[in-house]
Amino acid sequence: MATNVTEKDKTLNEIIDMCVKKRAHYRQFLNDFILTHSEDWHDSADVTYGERIMFLRGKIQAFDECAACCRSLLGYSGNMPTEVPNQSEDAK
């Protein structure tokens, strides 16, 4: 578990990098599939060409959304307090 913003950002950047790599892999897989298979293709589980295309596009979109979410979480995203009350033991 990340204990500070720097560790959190490092972890988020690792996830973003993984998502970018996986997205590129599935994008290439989709492109190769489209180039090498006809629309009447079915696999042994009777998955159609269109279903396979939709599945791969869904994976690509999921990696895009995961990376975007992680990017939005980088750094401190909350509001910094403008005033902090005196918390010393002497304060009343």
mmCIF file of N, CA and C in Angstrom:
data_model
loop_
_atom_site.group_PDB
_atom_site.id
_atom_site.type_symbol
_atom_site.label_atom_id
_atom_site.label_comp_id
_atom_site.label_asym_id
_atom_site.label_seq_id
_atom_site.Cartn_x
_atom_site.Cartn_y
_atom_site.Cartn_z
ATOM 1 N N MET A 1 0.845 -1.186 0.000
ATOM 2 C CA MET A 1 0.000 0.000 0.000
ATOM 3 C C MET A 1 0.886 1.243 0.000
ATOM 4 N N ALA A 2 0.592 2.166 -0.850
ATOM 5 C CA ALA A 2 1.373 3.393 -0.919
ATOM 6 C C ALA A 2 1.178 4.205 0.352
ATOM 7 N N THR A 3 2.272 4.741 0.881
ATOM 8 C CA THR A 3 2.177 5.479 2.140
ATOM 9 C C THR A 3 2.250 6.980 1.948
ATOM 10 N N ASN A 4 2.609 7.456 0.797
ATOM 11 C CA ASN A 4 2.619 8.895 0.548
ATOM 12 C C ASN A 4 2.335 9.158 -0.926
ATOM 13 N N VAL A 5 2.232 10.450 -1.257
ATOM 14 C CA VAL A 5 1.863 10.822 -2.626
ATOM 15 C C VAL A 5 2.896 10.324 -3.633
ATOM 16 N N THR A 6 4.175 10.388 -3.285
ATOM 17 C CA THR A 6 5.217 9.944 -4.207
ATOM 18 C C THR A 6 5.079 8.458 -4.518
ATOM 19 N N GLU A 7 4.864 7.646 -3.490
ATOM 20 C CA GLU A 7 4.684 6.207 -3.707
ATOM 21 C C GLU A 7 3.393 5.932 -4.466
ATOM 22 N N LYS A 8 2.341 6.673 -4.120
ATOM 23 C CA LYS A 8 1.061 6.502 -4.813
ATOM 24 C C LYS A 8 1.227 6.820 -6.293
ATOM 25 N N ASP A 9 1.892 7.942 -6.594
ATOM 26 C CA ASP A 9 2.103 8.331 -7.989
ATOM 27 C C ASP A 9 2.972 7.317 -8.721
ATOM 28 N N LYS A 10 3.971 6.778 -8.049
ATOM 29 C CA LYS A 10 4.823 5.758 -8.665
ATOM 30 C C LYS A 10 3.980 4.536 -9.028
ATOM 31 N N THR A 11 3.126 4.108 -8.102
ATOM 32 C CA THR A 11 2.254 2.961 -8.354
ATOM 33 C C THR A 11 1.285 3.260 -9.491
ATOM 34 N N LEU A 12 0.674 4.449 -9.468
ATOM 35 C CA LEU A 12 -0.258 4.825 -10.535
ATOM 36 C C LEU A 12 0.454 4.869 -11.891
ATOM 37 N N ASN A 13 1.667 5.397 -11.928
ATOM 38 C CA ASN A 13 2.420 5.440 -13.189
ATOM 39 C C ASN A 13 2.755 4.044 -13.691
ATOM 40 N N GLU A 14 3.029 3.118 -12.783
ATOM 41 C CA GLU A 14 3.275 1.729 -13.188
ATOM 42 C C GLU A 14 2.014 1.119 -13.796
ATOM 43 N N ILE A 15 0.861 1.415 -13.200
ATOM 44 C CA ILE A 15 -0.410 0.911 -13.735
ATOM 45 C C ILE A 15 -0.689 1.538 -15.098
ATOM 46 N N ILE A 16 -0.443 2.838 -15.226
ATOM 47 C CA ILE A 16 -0.646 3.528 -16.505
ATOM 48 C C ILE A 16 0.242 2.907 -17.582
ATOM 49 N N ASP A 17 1.512 2.683 -17.255
ATOM 50 C CA ASP A 17 2.437 2.064 -18.218
ATOM 51 C C ASP A 17 1.951 0.685 -18.646
ATOM 52 N N MET A 18 1.465 -0.100 -17.680
ATOM 53 C CA MET A 18 0.948 -1.438 -17.991
ATOM 54 C C MET A 18 -0.265 -1.331 -18.913
ATOM 55 N N CYS A 19 -1.167 -0.390 -18.615
ATOM 56 C CA CYS A 19 -2.361 -0.209 -19.450
ATOM 57 C C CYS A 19 -1.986 0.196 -20.870
ATOM 58 N N VAL A 20 -1.018 1.084 -21.004
ATOM 59 C CA VAL A 20 -0.577 1.536 -22.329
ATOM 60 C C VAL A 20 -0.001 0.360 -23.121
ATOM 61 N N LYS A 21 0.818 -0.464 -22.461
ATOM 62 C CA LYS A 21 1.408 -1.630 -23.135
ATOM 63 C C LYS A 21 0.347 -2.652 -23.522
ATOM 64 N N LYS A 22 -0.586 -2.929 -22.598
ATOM 65 C CA LYS A 22 -1.650 -3.897 -22.890
ATOM 66 C C LYS A 22 -2.547 -3.379 -24.009
ATOM 67 N N ARG A 23 -2.861 -2.075 -23.988
ATOM 68 C CA ARG A 23 -3.695 -1.490 -25.031
ATOM 69 C C ARG A 23 -3.022 -1.662 -26.387
ATOM 70 N N ALA A 24 -1.726 -1.368 -26.456
ATOM 71 C CA ALA A 24 -0.988 -1.509 -27.716
ATOM 72 C C ALA A 24 -0.989 -2.965 -28.179
ATOM 73 N N HIS A 25 -0.819 -3.892 -27.238
ATOM 74 C CA HIS A 25 -0.830 -5.317 -27.579
ATOM 75 C C HIS A 25 -2.175 -5.718 -28.178
ATOM 76 N N TYR A 26 -3.278 -5.351 -27.512
ATOM 77 C CA TYR A 26 -4.599 -5.744 -28.007
ATOM 78 C C TYR A 26 -4.979 -4.983 -29.271
ATOM 79 N N ARG A 27 -4.491 -3.752 -29.438
ATOM 80 C CA ARG A 27 -4.741 -3.010 -30.677
ATOM 81 C C ARG A 27 -4.065 -3.731 -31.845
ATOM 82 N N GLN A 28 -2.824 -4.178 -31.630
ATOM 83 C CA GLN A 28 -2.107 -4.914 -32.677
ATOM 84 C C GLN A 28 -2.795 -6.246 -32.954
ATOM 85 N N PHE A 29 -3.226 -6.926 -31.888
ATOM 86 C CA PHE A 29 -3.935 -8.197 -32.038
ATOM 87 C C PHE A 29 -5.211 -7.994 -32.853
ATOM 88 N N LEU A 30 -5.963 -6.923 -32.547
ATOM 89 C CA LEU A 30 -7.191 -6.618 -33.284
ATOM 90 C C LEU A 30 -6.876 -6.339 -34.751
ATOM 91 N N ASN A 31 -5.871 -5.518 -35.004
ATOM 92 C CA ASN A 31 -5.503 -5.211 -36.393
ATOM 93 C C ASN A 31 -5.108 -6.474 -37.152
ATOM 94 N N ASP A 32 -4.293 -7.319 -36.515
ATOM 95 C CA ASP A 32 -3.880 -8.576 -37.149
ATOM 96 C C ASP A 32 -5.080 -9.481 -37.408
ATOM 97 N N PHE A 33 -5.991 -9.544 -36.443
ATOM 98 C CA PHE A 33 -7.182 -10.381 -36.580
ATOM 99 C C PHE A 33 -8.020 -9.922 -37.772
ATOM 100 N N ILE A 34 -8.233 -8.611 -37.882
ATOM 101 C CA ILE A 34 -9.033 -8.062 -38.982
ATOM 102 C C ILE A 34 -8.380 -8.369 -40.330
ATOM 103 N N LEU A 35 -7.053 -8.273 -40.384
ATOM 104 C CA LEU A 35 -6.343 -8.513 -41.647
ATOM 105 C C LEU A 35 -6.311 -9.983 -42.051
ATOM 106 N N THR A 36 -6.370 -10.891 -41.088
ATOM 107 C CA THR A 36 -6.158 -12.309 -41.397
ATOM 108 C C THR A 36 -7.412 -13.171 -41.326
ATOM 109 N N HIS A 37 -8.553 -12.604 -40.953
ATOM 110 C CA HIS A 37 -9.777 -13.405 -40.837
ATOM 111 C C HIS A 37 -10.905 -12.770 -41.637
ATOM 112 N N SER A 38 -11.743 -13.605 -42.195
ATOM 113 C CA SER A 38 -12.899 -13.107 -42.941
ATOM 114 C C SER A 38 -14.092 -12.982 -41.998
ATOM 115 N N GLU A 39 -15.123 -12.291 -42.474
ATOM 116 C CA GLU A 39 -16.293 -12.047 -41.634
ATOM 117 C C GLU A 39 -17.093 -13.308 -41.344
ATOM 118 N N ASP A 40 -16.851 -14.401 -42.051
ATOM 119 C CA ASP A 40 -17.572 -15.645 -41.766
ATOM 120 C C ASP A 40 -16.799 -16.539 -40.789
ATOM 121 N N TRP A 41 -15.760 -15.993 -40.166
ATOM 122 C CA TRP A 41 -14.934 -16.738 -39.204
ATOM 123 C C TRP A 41 -15.731 -17.078 -37.948
ATOM 124 N N HIS A 42 -15.534 -18.290 -37.428
ATOM 125 C CA HIS A 42 -16.053 -18.735 -36.127
ATOM 126 C C HIS A 42 -14.945 -19.519 -35.451
ATOM 127 N N ASP A 43 -14.848 -19.418 -34.128
ATOM 128 C CA ASP A 43 -13.855 -20.249 -33.443
ATOM 129 C C ASP A 43 -14.533 -21.488 -32.879
ATOM 130 N N SER A 44 -13.780 -22.316 -32.167
ATOM 131 C CA SER A 44 -14.312 -23.588 -31.660
ATOM 132 C C SER A 44 -15.424 -23.390 -30.634
ATOM 133 N N ALA A 45 -15.483 -22.232 -30.008
ATOM 134 C CA ALA A 45 -16.556 -21.941 -29.048
ATOM 135 C C ALA A 45 -17.719 -21.235 -29.741
ATOM 136 N N ASP A 46 -17.708 -21.227 -31.071
ATOM 137 C CA ASP A 46 -18.744 -20.602 -31.894
ATOM 138 C C ASP A 46 -18.860 -19.098 -31.654
ATOM 139 N N VAL A 47 -17.723 -18.468 -31.374
ATOM 140 C CA VAL A 47 -17.678 -17.011 -31.266
ATOM 141 C C VAL A 47 -17.561 -16.461 -32.681
ATOM 142 N N THR A 48 -18.400 -15.497 -33.017
ATOM 143 C CA THR A 48 -18.390 -14.945 -34.372
ATOM 144 C C THR A 48 -17.298 -13.887 -34.531
ATOM 145 N N TYR A 49 -17.056 -13.548 -35.764
ATOM 146 C CA TYR A 49 -16.091 -12.500 -36.114
ATOM 147 C C TYR A 49 -16.456 -11.192 -35.406
ATOM 148 N N GLY A 50 -17.713 -10.796 -35.516
ATOM 149 C CA GLY A 50 -18.170 -9.549 -34.894
ATOM 150 C C GLY A 50 -18.038 -9.571 -33.381
ATOM 151 N N GLU A 51 -18.354 -10.711 -32.767
ATOM 152 C CA GLU A 51 -18.223 -10.831 -31.310
ATOM 153 C C GLU A 51 -16.766 -10.710 -30.884
ATOM 154 N N ARG A 52 -15.863 -11.315 -31.650
ATOM 155 C CA ARG A 52 -14.433 -11.223 -31.318
ATOM 156 C C ARG A 52 -13.960 -9.780 -31.444
ATOM 157 N N ILE A 53 -14.397 -9.090 -32.496
ATOM 158 C CA ILE A 53 -14.026 -7.685 -32.693
ATOM 159 C C ILE A 53 -14.526 -6.848 -31.516
ATOM 160 N N MET A 54 -15.784 -7.040 -31.123
ATOM 161 C CA MET A 54 -16.347 -6.276 -30.002
ATOM 162 C C MET A 54 -15.609 -6.576 -28.704
ATOM 163 N N PHE A 55 -15.249 -7.837 -28.484
ATOM 164 C CA PHE A 55 -14.511 -8.229 -27.286
ATOM 165 C C PHE A 55 -13.159 -7.514 -27.224
ATOM 166 N N LEU A 56 -12.440 -7.529 -28.337
ATOM 167 C CA LEU A 56 -11.126 -6.886 -28.366
ATOM 168 C C LEU A 56 -11.239 -5.373 -28.213
ATOM 169 N N ARG A 57 -12.231 -4.770 -28.846
ATOM 170 C CA ARG A 57 -12.443 -3.324 -28.683
ATOM 171 C C ARG A 57 -12.799 -2.987 -27.239
ATOM 172 N N GLY A 58 -13.562 -3.861 -26.588
ATOM 173 C CA GLY A 58 -13.897 -3.660 -25.177
ATOM 174 C C GLY A 58 -12.661 -3.689 -24.293
ATOM 175 N N LYS A 59 -11.752 -4.619 -24.560
ATOM 176 C CA LYS A 59 -10.500 -4.690 -23.794
ATOM 177 C C LYS A 59 -9.682 -3.414 -24.000
ATOM 178 N N ILE A 60 -9.597 -2.956 -25.230
ATOM 179 C CA ILE A 60 -8.843 -1.733 -25.533
ATOM 180 C C ILE A 60 -9.450 -0.550 -24.787
ATOM 181 N N GLN A 61 -10.774 -0.440 -24.823
ATOM 182 C CA GLN A 61 -11.446 0.657 -24.134
ATOM 183 C C GLN A 61 -11.237 0.571 -22.624
ATOM 184 N N ALA A 62 -11.271 -0.632 -22.073
ATOM 185 C CA ALA A 62 -11.070 -0.801 -20.631
ATOM 186 C C ALA A 62 -9.677 -0.328 -20.219
ATOM 187 N N PHE A 63 -8.663 -0.663 -21.004
ATOM 188 C CA PHE A 63 -7.309 -0.202 -20.680
ATOM 189 C C PHE A 63 -7.198 1.311 -20.821
ATOM 190 N N ASP A 64 -7.865 1.897 -21.827
ATOM 191 C CA ASP A 64 -7.886 3.359 -21.974
ATOM 192 C C ASP A 64 -8.516 4.017 -20.749
ATOM 193 N N GLU A 65 -9.656 3.483 -20.311
ATOM 194 C CA GLU A 65 -10.369 4.065 -19.176
ATOM 195 C C GLU A 65 -9.593 3.898 -17.874
ATOM 196 N N CYS A 66 -8.952 2.760 -17.697
ATOM 197 C CA CYS A 66 -8.143 2.525 -16.500
ATOM 198 C C CYS A 66 -6.979 3.513 -16.448
ATOM 199 N N ALA A 67 -6.290 3.695 -17.562
ATOM 200 C CA ALA A 67 -5.167 4.638 -17.613
ATOM 201 C C ALA A 67 -5.649 6.063 -17.349
ATOM 202 N N ALA A 68 -6.787 6.443 -17.928
ATOM 203 C CA ALA A 68 -7.325 7.789 -17.718
ATOM 204 C C ALA A 68 -7.693 8.008 -16.254
ATOM 205 N N CYS A 69 -8.287 7.012 -15.638
ATOM 206 C CA CYS A 69 -8.643 7.114 -14.222
ATOM 207 C C CYS A 69 -7.388 7.287 -13.375
ATOM 208 N N CYS A 70 -6.365 6.495 -13.645
ATOM 209 C CA CYS A 70 -5.106 6.599 -12.890
ATOM 210 C C CYS A 70 -4.464 7.966 -13.094
ATOM 211 N N ARG A 71 -4.516 8.480 -14.325
ATOM 212 C CA ARG A 71 -3.946 9.812 -14.581
ATOM 213 C C ARG A 71 -4.666 10.878 -13.766
ATOM 214 N N SER A 72 -5.975 10.720 -13.603
ATOM 215 C CA SER A 72 -6.739 11.711 -12.838
ATOM 216 C C SER A 72 -6.423 11.653 -11.349
ATOM 217 N N LEU A 73 -5.859 10.549 -10.888
ATOM 218 C CA LEU A 73 -5.533 10.386 -9.473
ATOM 219 C C LEU A 73 -4.099 10.785 -9.140
ATOM 220 N N LEU A 74 -3.300 11.115 -10.142
ATOM 221 C CA LEU A 74 -1.911 11.498 -9.889
ATOM 222 C C LEU A 74 -1.845 12.796 -9.096
ATOM 223 N N GLY A 75 -0.900 12.876 -8.165
ATOM 224 C CA GLY A 75 -0.724 14.080 -7.361
ATOM 225 C C GLY A 75 -1.810 14.218 -6.318
ATOM 226 N N TYR A 76 -1.785 15.309 -5.625
ATOM 227 C CA TYR A 76 -2.804 15.573 -4.604
ATOM 228 C C TYR A 76 -4.008 16.186 -5.271
ATOM 229 N N SER A 77 -5.148 15.560 -5.114
ATOM 230 C CA SER A 77 -6.334 16.045 -5.823
ATOM 231 C C SER A 77 -7.350 16.700 -4.898
ATOM 232 N N GLY A 78 -7.102 16.657 -3.594
ATOM 233 C CA GLY A 78 -8.050 17.262 -2.659
ATOM 234 C C GLY A 78 -7.779 18.742 -2.469
ATOM 235 N N ASN A 79 -8.668 19.410 -1.751
ATOM 236 C CA ASN A 79 -8.494 20.823 -1.454
ATOM 237 C C ASN A 79 -7.587 20.978 -0.243
ATOM 238 N N MET A 80 -6.608 21.860 -0.364
ATOM 239 C CA MET A 80 -5.747 22.156 0.773
ATOM 240 C C MET A 80 -6.494 23.135 1.673
ATOM 241 N N PRO A 81 -6.449 22.916 2.984
ATOM 242 C CA PRO A 81 -7.130 23.854 3.882
ATOM 243 C C PRO A 81 -6.437 25.213 3.842
ATOM 244 N N THR A 82 -7.227 26.286 3.897
ATOM 245 C CA THR A 82 -6.640 27.622 3.892
ATOM 246 C C THR A 82 -6.152 27.997 5.281
ATOM 247 N N GLU A 83 -6.802 27.488 6.312
ATOM 248 C CA GLU A 83 -6.377 27.732 7.686
ATOM 249 C C GLU A 83 -6.435 26.440 8.458
ATOM 250 N N VAL A 84 -5.423 26.212 9.255
ATOM 251 C CA VAL A 84 -5.410 25.032 10.106
ATOM 252 C C VAL A 84 -5.506 25.519 11.537
ATOM 253 N N PRO A 85 -6.480 25.024 12.306
ATOM 254 C CA PRO A 85 -6.605 25.483 13.694
ATOM 255 C C PRO A 85 -5.377 25.080 14.504
ATOM 256 N N ASN A 86 -5.068 25.875 15.503
ATOM 257 C CA ASN A 86 -3.936 25.597 16.377
ATOM 258 C C ASN A 86 -4.211 24.302 17.115
ATOM 259 N N GLN A 87 -3.323 23.340 16.962
ATOM 260 C CA GLN A 87 -3.551 22.037 17.566
ATOM 261 C C GLN A 87 -2.564 21.742 18.688
ATOM 262 N N SER A 88 -1.860 22.747 19.164
ATOM 263 C CA SER A 88 -0.913 22.509 20.252
ATOM 264 C C SER A 88 -1.671 22.249 21.544
ATOM 265 N N GLU A 89 -1.002 21.615 22.481
ATOM 266 C CA GLU A 89 -1.645 21.296 23.761
ATOM 267 C C GLU A 89 -1.958 22.547 24.557
ATOM 268 N N ASP A 90 -1.220 23.633 24.325
ATOM 269 C CA ASP A 90 -1.433 24.873 25.070
ATOM 270 C C ASP A 90 -2.640 25.649 24.561
ATOM 271 N N ALA A 91 -3.081 25.381 23.352
ATOM 272 C CA ALA A 91 -4.208 26.124 22.776
ATOM 273 C C ALA A 91 -5.507 25.702 23.435
ATOM 274 N N LYS A 92 -6.371 26.686 23.662
ATOM 275 C CA LYS A 92 -7.664 26.380 24.292
ATOM 276 C C LYS A 92 -8.798 26.757 23.395
#
